[in-house]
CSV table of C-alpha atoms in Angstrom, one decimal:
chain,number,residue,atom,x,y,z
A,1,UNK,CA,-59.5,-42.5,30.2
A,2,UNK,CA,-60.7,-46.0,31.5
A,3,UNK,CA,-59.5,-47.5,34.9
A,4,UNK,CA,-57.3,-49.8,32.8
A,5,UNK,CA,-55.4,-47.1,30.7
A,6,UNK,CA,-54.8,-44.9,34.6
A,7,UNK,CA,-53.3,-48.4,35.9
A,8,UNK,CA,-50.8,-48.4,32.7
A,9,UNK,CA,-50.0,-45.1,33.4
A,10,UNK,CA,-49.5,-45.3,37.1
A,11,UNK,CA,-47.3,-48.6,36.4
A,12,UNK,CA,-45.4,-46.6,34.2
A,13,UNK,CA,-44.9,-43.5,36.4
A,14,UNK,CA,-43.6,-45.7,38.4
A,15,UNK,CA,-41.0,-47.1,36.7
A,16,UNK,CA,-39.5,-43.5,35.6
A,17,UNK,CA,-39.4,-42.7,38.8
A,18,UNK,CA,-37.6,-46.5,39.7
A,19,UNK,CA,-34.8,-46.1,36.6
A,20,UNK,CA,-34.4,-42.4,38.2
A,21,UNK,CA,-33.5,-43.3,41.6
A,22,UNK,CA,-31.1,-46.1,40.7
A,23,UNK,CA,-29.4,-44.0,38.0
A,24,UNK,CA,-29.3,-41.4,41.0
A,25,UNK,CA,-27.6,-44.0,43.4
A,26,UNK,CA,-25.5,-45.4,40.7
A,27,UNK,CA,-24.0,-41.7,40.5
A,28,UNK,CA,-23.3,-41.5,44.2
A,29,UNK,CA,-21.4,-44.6,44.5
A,30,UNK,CA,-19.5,-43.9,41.4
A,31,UNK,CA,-19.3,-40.1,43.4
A,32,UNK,CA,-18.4,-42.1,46.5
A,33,UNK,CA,-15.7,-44.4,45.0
A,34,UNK,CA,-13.8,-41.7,43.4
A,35,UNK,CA,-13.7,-39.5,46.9
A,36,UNK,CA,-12.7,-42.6,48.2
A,37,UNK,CA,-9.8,-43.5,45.8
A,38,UNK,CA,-8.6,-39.8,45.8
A,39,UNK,CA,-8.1,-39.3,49.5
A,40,UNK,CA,-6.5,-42.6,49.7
A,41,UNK,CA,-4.0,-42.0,47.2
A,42,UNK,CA,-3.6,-38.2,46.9
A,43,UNK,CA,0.2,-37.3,48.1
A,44,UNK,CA,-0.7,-34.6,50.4
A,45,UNK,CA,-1.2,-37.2,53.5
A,46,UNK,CA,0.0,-36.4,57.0
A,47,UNK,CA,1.1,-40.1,58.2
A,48,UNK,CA,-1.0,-39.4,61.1
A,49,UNK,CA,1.6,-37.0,62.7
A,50,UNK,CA,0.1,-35.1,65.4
A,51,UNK,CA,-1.8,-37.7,66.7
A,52,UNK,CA,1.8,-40.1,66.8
A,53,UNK,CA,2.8,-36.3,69.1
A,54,UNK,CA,-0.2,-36.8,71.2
A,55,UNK,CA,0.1,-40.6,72.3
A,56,UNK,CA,4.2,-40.4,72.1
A,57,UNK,CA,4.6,-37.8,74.5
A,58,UNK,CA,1.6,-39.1,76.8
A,59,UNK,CA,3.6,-42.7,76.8
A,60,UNK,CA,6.8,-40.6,77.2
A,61,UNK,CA,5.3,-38.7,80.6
A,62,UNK,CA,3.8,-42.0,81.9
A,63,UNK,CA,7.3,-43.4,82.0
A,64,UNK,CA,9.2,-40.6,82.5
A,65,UNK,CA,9.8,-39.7,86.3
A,66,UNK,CA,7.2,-38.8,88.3
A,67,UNK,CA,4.4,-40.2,86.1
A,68,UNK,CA,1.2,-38.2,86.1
A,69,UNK,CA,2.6,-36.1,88.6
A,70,UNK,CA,5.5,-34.9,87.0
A,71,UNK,CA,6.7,-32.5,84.4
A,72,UNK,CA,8.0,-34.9,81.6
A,73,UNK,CA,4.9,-34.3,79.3
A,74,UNK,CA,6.4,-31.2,78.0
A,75,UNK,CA,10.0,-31.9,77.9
A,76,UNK,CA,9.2,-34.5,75.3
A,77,UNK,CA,10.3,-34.0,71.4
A,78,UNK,CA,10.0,-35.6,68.2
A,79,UNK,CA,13.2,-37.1,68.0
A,80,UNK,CA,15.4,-35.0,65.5
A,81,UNK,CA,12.7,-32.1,65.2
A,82,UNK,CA,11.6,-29.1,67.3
A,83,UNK,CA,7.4,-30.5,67.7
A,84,UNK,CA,6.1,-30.9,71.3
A,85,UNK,CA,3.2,-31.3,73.0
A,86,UNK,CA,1.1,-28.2,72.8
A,87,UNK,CA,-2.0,-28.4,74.2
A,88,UNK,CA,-3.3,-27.6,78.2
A,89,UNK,CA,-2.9,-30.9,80.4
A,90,UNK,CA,-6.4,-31.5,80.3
A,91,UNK,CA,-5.7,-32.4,76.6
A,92,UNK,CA,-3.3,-35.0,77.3
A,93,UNK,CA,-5.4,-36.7,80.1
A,94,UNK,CA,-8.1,-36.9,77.1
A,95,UNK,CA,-5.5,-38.7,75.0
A,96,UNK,CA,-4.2,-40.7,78.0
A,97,UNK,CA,-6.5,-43.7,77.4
A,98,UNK,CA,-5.2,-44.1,74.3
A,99,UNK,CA,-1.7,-44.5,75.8
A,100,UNK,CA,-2.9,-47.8,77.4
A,101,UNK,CA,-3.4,-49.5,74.1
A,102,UNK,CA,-0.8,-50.4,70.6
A,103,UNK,CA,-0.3,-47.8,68.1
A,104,UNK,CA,-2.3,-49.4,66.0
A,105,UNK,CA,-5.6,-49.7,68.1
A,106,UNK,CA,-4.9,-46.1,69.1
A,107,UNK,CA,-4.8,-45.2,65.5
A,108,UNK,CA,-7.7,-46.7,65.0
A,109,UNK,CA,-9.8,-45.1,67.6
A,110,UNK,CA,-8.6,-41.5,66.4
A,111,UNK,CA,-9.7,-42.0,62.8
A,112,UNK,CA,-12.7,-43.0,64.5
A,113,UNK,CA,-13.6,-40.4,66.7
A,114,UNK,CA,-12.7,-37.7,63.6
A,115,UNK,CA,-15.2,-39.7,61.6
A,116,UNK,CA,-17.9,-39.6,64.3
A,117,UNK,CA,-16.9,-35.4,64.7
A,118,UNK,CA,-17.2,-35.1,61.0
A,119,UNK,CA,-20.6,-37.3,60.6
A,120,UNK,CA,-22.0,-34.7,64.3
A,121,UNK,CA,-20.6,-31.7,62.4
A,122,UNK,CA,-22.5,-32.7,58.8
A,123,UNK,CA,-25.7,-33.2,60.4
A,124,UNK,CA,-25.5,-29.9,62.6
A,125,UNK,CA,-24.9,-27.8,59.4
A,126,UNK,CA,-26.7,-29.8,57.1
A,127,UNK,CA,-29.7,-31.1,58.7
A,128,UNK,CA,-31.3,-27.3,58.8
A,129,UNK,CA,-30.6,-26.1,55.6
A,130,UNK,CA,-32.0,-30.1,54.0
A,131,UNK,CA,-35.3,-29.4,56.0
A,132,UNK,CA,-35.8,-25.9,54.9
A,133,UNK,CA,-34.8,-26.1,51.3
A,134,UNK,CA,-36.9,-29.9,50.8
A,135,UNK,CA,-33.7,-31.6,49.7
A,136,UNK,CA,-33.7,-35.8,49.3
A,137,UNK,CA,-32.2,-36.4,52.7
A,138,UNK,CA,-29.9,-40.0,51.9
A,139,UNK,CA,-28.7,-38.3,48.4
A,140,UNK,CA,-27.8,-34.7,50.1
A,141,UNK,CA,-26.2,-36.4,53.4
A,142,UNK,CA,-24.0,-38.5,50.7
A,143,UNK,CA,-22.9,-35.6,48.7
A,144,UNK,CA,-22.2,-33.4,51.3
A,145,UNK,CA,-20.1,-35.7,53.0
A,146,UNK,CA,-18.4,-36.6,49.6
A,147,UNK,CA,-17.4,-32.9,49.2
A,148,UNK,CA,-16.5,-32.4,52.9
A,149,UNK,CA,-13.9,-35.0,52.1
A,150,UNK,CA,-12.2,-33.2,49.8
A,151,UNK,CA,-12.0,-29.8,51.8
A,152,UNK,CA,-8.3,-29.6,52.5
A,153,UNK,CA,-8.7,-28.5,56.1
A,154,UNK,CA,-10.7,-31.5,57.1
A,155,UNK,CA,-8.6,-34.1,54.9
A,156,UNK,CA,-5.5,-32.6,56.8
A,157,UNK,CA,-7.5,-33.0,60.2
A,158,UNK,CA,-8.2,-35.9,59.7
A,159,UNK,CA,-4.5,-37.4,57.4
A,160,UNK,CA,-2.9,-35.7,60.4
A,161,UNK,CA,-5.0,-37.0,63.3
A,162,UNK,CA,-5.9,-33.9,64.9
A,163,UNK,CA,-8.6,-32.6,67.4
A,164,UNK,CA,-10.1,-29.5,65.4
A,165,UNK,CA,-13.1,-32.0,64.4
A,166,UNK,CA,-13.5,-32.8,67.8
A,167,UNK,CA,-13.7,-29.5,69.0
A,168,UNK,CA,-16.1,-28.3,66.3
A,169,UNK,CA,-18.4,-30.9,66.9
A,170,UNK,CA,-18.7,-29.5,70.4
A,171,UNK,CA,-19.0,-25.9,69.4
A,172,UNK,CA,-21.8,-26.6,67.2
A,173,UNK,CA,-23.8,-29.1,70.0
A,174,UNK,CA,-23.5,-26.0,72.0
A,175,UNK,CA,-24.8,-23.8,69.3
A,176,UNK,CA,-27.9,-25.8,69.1
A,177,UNK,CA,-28.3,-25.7,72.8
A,178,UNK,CA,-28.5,-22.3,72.3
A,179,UNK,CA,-30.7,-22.2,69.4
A,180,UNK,CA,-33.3,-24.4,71.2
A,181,UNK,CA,-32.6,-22.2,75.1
A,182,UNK,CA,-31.5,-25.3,76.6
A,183,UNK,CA,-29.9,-24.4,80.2
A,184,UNK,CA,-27.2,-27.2,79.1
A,185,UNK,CA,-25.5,-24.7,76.4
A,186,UNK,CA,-21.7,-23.4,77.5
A,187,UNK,CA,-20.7,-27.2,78.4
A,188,UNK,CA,-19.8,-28.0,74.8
A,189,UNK,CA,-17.3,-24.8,74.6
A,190,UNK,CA,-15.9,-25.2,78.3
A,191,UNK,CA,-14.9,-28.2,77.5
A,192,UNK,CA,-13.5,-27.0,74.0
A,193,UNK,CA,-11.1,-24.6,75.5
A,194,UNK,CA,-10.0,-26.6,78.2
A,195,UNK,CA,-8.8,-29.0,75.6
A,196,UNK,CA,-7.1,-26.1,73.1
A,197,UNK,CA,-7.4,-22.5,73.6
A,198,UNK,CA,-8.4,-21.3,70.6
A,199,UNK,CA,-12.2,-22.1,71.3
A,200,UNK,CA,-12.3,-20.0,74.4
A,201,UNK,CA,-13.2,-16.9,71.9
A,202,UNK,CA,-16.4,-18.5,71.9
A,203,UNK,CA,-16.9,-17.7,75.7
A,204,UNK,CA,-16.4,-14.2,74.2
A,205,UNK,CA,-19.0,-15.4,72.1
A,206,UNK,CA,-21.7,-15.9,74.7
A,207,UNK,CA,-20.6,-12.8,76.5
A,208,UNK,CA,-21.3,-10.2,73.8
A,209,UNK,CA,-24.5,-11.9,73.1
A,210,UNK,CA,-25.6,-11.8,76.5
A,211,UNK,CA,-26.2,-15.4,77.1
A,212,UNK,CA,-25.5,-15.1,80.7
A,213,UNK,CA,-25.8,-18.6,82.0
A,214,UNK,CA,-24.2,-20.1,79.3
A,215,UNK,CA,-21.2,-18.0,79.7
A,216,UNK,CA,-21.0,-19.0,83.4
A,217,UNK,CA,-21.5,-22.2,82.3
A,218,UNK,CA,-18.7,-22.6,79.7
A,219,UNK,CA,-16.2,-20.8,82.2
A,220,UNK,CA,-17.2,-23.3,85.5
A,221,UNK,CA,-16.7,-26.3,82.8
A,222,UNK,CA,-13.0,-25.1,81.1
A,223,UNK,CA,-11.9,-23.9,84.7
A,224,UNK,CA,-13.0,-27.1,86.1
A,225,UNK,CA,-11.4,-29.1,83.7
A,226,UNK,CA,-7.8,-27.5,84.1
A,227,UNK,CA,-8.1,-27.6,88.0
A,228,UNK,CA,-8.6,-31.3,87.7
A,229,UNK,CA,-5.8,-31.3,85.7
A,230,UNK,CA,-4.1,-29.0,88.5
A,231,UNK,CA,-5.0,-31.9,91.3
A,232,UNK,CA,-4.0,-34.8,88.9
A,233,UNK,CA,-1.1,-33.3,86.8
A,234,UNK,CA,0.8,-30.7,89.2
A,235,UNK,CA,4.2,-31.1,87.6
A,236,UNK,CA,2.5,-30.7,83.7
A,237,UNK,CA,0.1,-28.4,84.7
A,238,UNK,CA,2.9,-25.7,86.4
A,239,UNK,CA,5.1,-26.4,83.4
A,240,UNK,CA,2.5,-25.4,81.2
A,241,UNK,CA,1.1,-22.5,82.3
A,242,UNK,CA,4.8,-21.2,83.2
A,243,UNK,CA,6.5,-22.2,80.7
A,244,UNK,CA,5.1,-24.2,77.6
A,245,UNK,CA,2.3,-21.8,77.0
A,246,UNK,CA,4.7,-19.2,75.8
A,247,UNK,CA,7.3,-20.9,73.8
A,248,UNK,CA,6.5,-20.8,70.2
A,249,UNK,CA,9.5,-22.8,69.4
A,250,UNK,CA,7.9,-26.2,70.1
A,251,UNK,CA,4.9,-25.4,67.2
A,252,UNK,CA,7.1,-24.9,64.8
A,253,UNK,CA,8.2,-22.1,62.4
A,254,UNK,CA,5.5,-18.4,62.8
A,255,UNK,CA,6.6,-17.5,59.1
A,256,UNK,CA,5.7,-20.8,57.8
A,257,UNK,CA,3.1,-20.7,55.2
A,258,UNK,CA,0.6,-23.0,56.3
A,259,UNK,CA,0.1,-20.4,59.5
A,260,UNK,CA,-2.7,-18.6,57.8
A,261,UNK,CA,-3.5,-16.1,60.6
A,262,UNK,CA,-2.8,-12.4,61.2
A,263,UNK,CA,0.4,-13.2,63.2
A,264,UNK,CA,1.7,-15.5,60.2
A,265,UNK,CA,1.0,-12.7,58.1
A,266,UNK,CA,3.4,-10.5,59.9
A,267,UNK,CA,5.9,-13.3,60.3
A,268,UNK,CA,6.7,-13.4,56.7
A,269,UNK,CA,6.5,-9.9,56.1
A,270,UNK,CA,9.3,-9.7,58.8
A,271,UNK,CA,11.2,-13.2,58.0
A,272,UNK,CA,13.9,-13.8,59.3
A,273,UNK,CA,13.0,-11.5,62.1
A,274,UNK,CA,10.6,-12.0,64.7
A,275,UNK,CA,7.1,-9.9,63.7
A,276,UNK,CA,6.3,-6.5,65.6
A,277,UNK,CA,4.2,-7.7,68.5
A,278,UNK,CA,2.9,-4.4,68.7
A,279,UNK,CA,1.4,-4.6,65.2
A,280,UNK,CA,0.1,-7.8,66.1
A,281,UNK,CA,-1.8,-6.6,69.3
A,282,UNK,CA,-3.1,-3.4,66.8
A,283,UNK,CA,-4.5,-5.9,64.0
A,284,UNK,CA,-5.8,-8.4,67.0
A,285,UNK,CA,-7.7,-5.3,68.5
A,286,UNK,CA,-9.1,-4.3,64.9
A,287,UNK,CA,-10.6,-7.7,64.1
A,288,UNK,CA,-11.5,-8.3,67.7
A,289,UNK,CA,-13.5,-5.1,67.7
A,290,UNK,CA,-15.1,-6.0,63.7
A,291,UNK,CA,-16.1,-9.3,65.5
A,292,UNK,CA,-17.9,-8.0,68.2
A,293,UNK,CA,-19.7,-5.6,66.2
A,294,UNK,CA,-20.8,-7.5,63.9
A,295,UNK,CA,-21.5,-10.7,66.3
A,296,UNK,CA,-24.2,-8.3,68.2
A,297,UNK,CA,-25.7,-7.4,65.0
A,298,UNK,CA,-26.3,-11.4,65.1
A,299,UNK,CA,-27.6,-11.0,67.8
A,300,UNK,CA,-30.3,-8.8,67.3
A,301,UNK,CA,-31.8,-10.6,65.0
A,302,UNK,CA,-31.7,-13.7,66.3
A,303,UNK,CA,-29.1,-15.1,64.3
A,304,UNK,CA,-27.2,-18.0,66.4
A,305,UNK,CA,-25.7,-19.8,63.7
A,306,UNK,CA,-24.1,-16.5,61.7
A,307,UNK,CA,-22.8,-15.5,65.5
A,308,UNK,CA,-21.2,-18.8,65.5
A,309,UNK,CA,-19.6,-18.9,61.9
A,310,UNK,CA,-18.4,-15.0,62.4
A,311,UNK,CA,-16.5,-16.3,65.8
A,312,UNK,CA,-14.9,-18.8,63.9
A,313,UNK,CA,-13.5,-16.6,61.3
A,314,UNK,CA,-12.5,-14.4,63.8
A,315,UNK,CA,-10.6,-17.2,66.0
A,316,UNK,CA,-8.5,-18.1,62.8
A,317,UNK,CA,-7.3,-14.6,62.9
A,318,UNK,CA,-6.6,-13.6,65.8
A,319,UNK,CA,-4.9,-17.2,67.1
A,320,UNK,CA,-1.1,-16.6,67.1
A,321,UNK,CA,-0.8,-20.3,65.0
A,322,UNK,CA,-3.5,-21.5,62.5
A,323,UNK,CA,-2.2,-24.1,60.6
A,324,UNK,CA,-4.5,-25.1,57.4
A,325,UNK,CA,-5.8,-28.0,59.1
A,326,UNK,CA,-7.5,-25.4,61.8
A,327,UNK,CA,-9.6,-23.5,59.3
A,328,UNK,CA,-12.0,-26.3,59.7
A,329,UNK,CA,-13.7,-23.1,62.0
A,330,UNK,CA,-14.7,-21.6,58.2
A,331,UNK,CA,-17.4,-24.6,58.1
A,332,UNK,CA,-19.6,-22.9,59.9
A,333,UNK,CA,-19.3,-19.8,57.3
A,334,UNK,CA,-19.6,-22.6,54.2
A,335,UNK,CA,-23.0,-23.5,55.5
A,336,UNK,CA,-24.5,-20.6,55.5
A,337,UNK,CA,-23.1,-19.5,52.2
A,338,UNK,CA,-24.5,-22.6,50.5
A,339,UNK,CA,-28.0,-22.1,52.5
A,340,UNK,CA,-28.0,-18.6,50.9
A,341,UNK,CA,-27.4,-19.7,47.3
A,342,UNK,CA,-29.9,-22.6,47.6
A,343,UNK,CA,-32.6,-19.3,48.4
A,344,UNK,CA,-34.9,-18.6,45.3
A,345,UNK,CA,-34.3,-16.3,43.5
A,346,UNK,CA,-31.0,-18.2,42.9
A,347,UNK,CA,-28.7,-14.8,42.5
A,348,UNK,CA,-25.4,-15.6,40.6
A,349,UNK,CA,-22.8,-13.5,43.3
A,350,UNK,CA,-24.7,-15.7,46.3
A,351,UNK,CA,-23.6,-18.9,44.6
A,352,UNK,CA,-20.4,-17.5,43.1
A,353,UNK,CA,-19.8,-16.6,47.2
A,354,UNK,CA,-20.5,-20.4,48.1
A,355,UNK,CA,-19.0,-21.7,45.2
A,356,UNK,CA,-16.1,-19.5,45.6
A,357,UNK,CA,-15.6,-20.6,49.4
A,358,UNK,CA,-15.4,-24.5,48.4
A,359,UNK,CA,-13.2,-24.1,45.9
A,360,UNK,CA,-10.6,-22.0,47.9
A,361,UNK,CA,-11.2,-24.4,50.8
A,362,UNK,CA,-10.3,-27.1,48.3
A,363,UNK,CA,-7.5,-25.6,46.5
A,364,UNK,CA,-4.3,-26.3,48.5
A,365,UNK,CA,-3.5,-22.3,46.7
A,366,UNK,CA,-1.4,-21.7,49.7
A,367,UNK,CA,1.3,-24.3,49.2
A,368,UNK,CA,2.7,-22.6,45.8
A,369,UNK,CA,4.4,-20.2,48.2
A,370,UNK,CA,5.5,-22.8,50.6
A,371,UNK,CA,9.7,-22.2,49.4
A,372,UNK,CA,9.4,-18.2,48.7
A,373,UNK,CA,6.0,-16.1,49.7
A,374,UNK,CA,8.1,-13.1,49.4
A,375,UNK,CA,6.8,-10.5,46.8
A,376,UNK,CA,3.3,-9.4,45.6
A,377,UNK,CA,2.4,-12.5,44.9
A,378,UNK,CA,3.6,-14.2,47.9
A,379,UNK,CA,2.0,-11.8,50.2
A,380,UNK,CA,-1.7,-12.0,48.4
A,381,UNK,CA,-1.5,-15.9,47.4
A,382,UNK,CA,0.8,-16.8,50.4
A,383,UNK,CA,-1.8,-15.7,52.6
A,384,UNK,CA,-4.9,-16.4,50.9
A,385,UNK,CA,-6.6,-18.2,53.5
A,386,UNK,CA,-6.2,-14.8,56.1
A,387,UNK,CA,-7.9,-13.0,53.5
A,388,UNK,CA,-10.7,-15.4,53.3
A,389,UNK,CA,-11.4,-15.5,56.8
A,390,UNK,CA,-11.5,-11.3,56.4
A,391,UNK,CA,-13.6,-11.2,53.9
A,392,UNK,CA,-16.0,-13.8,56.0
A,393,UNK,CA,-15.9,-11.8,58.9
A,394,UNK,CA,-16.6,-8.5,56.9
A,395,UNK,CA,-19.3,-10.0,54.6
A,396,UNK,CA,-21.0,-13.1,56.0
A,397,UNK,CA,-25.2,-12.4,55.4
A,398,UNK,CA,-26.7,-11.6,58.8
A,399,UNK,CA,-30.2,-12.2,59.1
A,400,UNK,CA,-33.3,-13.6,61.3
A,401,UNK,CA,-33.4,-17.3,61.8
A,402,UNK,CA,-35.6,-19.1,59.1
A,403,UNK,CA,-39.0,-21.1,60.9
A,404,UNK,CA,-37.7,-24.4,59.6
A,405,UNK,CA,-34.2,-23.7,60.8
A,406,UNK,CA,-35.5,-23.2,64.3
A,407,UNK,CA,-37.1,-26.6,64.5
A,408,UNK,CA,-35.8,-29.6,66.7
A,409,UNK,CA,-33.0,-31.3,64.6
A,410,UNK,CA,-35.0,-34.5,63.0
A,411,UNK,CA,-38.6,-33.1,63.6
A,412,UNK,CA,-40.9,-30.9,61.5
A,413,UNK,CA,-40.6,-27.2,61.3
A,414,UNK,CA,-42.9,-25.6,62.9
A,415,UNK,CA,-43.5,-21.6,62.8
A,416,UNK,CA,-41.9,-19.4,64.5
A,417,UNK,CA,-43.7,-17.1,67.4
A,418,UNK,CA,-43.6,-13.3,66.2
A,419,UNK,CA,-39.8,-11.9,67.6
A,420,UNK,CA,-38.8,-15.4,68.5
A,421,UNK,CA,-35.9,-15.2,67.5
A,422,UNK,CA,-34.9,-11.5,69.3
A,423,UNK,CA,-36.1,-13.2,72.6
A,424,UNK,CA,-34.1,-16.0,72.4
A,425,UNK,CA,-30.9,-14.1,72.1
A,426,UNK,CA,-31.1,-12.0,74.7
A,427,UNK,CA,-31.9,-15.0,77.5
């Protein structure tokens, strides 16, 4: 073949491989246009709700007597409903700068700091399993993102203006803390479940894995957090922890069907009745002890990110209220599904698992019970999302942590020392 005819063919190579990467983007924009014209149309919006709770009652304590100091922030209401503010007062001195400013600016920066959450929380889960697998790194990043945005828990997070993205996001800086032995990990998860409670699990988390100073860590952080409330919110902070904490009435209805955990399982099994808080301390104690075990069999091998996805699962569970919009602590689980089915050999039950996951996550399934999730059907499809989070915390894949996995997010992989991994967990 003469130099001339290997120019042609280079030239022509070329241009294959030119067509095949703007057909390619051509298909993502088309991908990213319809995403974009289905979330901004599709009925089930929120209107921004909880966040409206958030800076209404903050405004409402402001002016209310006493300011800062007083106790307003939890007498507030939605006017004609029973919805409160819920979280600790640290919470609502997080949202208080957002008090200063119009509804619409504060709007603004919410849907704003979700998106920045969700963009920290894509490149935490998504970043490993790109490097490892050799994946195209702009077309992945835009498909993932596409199908993240149509996963009903983070649509409602987001269409309702809450703070589980946030509170991800932290989780999983933590969990890469971890993954790297950085002697800043806990900070991320203190600060977590001084905002909500629900992420203190993973301080249980770091406990039966034995990370020592990252357990103190997360504990000085959260406890510091709510003192400084203590000193700056005395009034909120006593009526919280008094009085607020315990009354479910201001969260809404237990038996409703978007409470997918083991409690709102009970609740609609006993409806109108309250549920048997005895039955809900048994199935807390079962799951709690099914977490633990299989969270150290994480840790044995190694395994920070299955630890982390297996204490999600767990804190949809066990939390007395998960709404839909809090199963965004399944993402985790998602990941490493999809990491598993991307493994050659491509086995049918590992993508039918990830797969599976998505399309549940997606499906909204819960809602046909919303009127009536009495029955057979009502107590299976009704509470479809507790089942899934079971199933999770039975059968997520445990395993040692891949080389490439291990690697500093946005350098090389480089291999992993022999029993990395085991040493690293046990710091």
């Amino acid at each position: 073949m003469t130099e001339r005819d290997l120019m042609g063919r280079d030239l022509t190579e070329r241009g294959l491989r030119g067509r095949g990467s703007r057909r390619r983007y051509l298909l993502l924009g088309v991908l990213c246009a319809g995403v974009t014209a289905f979330v901004a149309t599709v009925p089930f919006h929120r209107d921004w709700f909880d966040l409206w709770v958030y800076y209404d009652a903050v405004r409402h304590w402001t002016d209310s007597a006493g300011g800062l100091r007083g106790d307003g922030l939890y007498d507030y209401r939605v006017p004609g409903q029973v919805y409160g503010f819920t979280y600790p007062p640290f919470a609502a001195l997080c949202v208080l700068p957002l008090s200063l400013f119009s509804w619409p600016v504060a709007l603004t920066a919410g849907i704003a700091a979700n998106l920045g959450a969700l963009a920290l929380i894509l490149r935490r889960l998504a970043e490993p399993v790109i490097r490892r697998h050799g994946l195209d790194r702009l077309t992945s990043y835009v498909l993932l993102l596409c199908l993240l945005a149509l996963l009903e828990p983070v649509y409602d997070s987001i269409s309702f203006g809450q703070v589980n993205l946030l509170l991800l996001a932290l989780v999983l800086t933590d969990a890469r803390l971890l993954a790297t032995g950085s002697r800043w990990a806990g900070i991320g998860i203190g600060l977590a479940a001084a905002v909500k409670l629900t992420p203190a699990i993973f301080i249980g988390y770091l406990v039966v894995t034995r990370r020592w100073r990252a357990a103190a860590t997360a504990v000085a952080v959260a406890v510091g957090a709510t003192l400084l409330a203590v000193g700056l919110a005395p009034g909120a902070s006593y009526a919280y922890w008094t009085h607020a904490l315990w009354d479910t009435s201001r969260i809404g209805d237990l038996s409703y069907v978007s409470n997918q955990s083991w409690q709102g399982v009970l609740a609609r099994l006993s409806a109108p009745a309250d549920p048997d808080r005895l039955w809900w301390a048994c199935g807390v104690a079962v799951v709690v002890g099914l977490w633990a075990y299989r969270v150290d069999k994480a840790r044995a091998v190694g395994d920070v990110r299955a630890g982390i996805a297996l204490t999600g699962a767990a804190a949809c569970l066990v939390s007395p209220v998960t709404w839909v919009h809090h199963l965004v602590w399944l993402l985790p689980a998602l990941a490493i599904l999809t990491d598993r089915a991307l493994e050659p050999p491509r086995r049918g039950r590992r993508l039918i698992a990830a797969v599976g996951l998505y399309v549940m996550l997606c499906s909204y399934v819960v809602w046909l019970w919303r009127y009536d999730a009495s029955g057979v059907g009502g107590f299976v499809g009704g509470n479809a999302f507790v089942w899934t989070a079971l199933a999770l915390l039975l059968a997520l894949p445990v395993r040692p942590p891949h080389p490439a996995i291990t690697a500093p997010s946005g350098g090389p992989a480089r291999p992993a020392p022999e029993r990395r991994g085991a040493a690293a967990a046990t710091r």
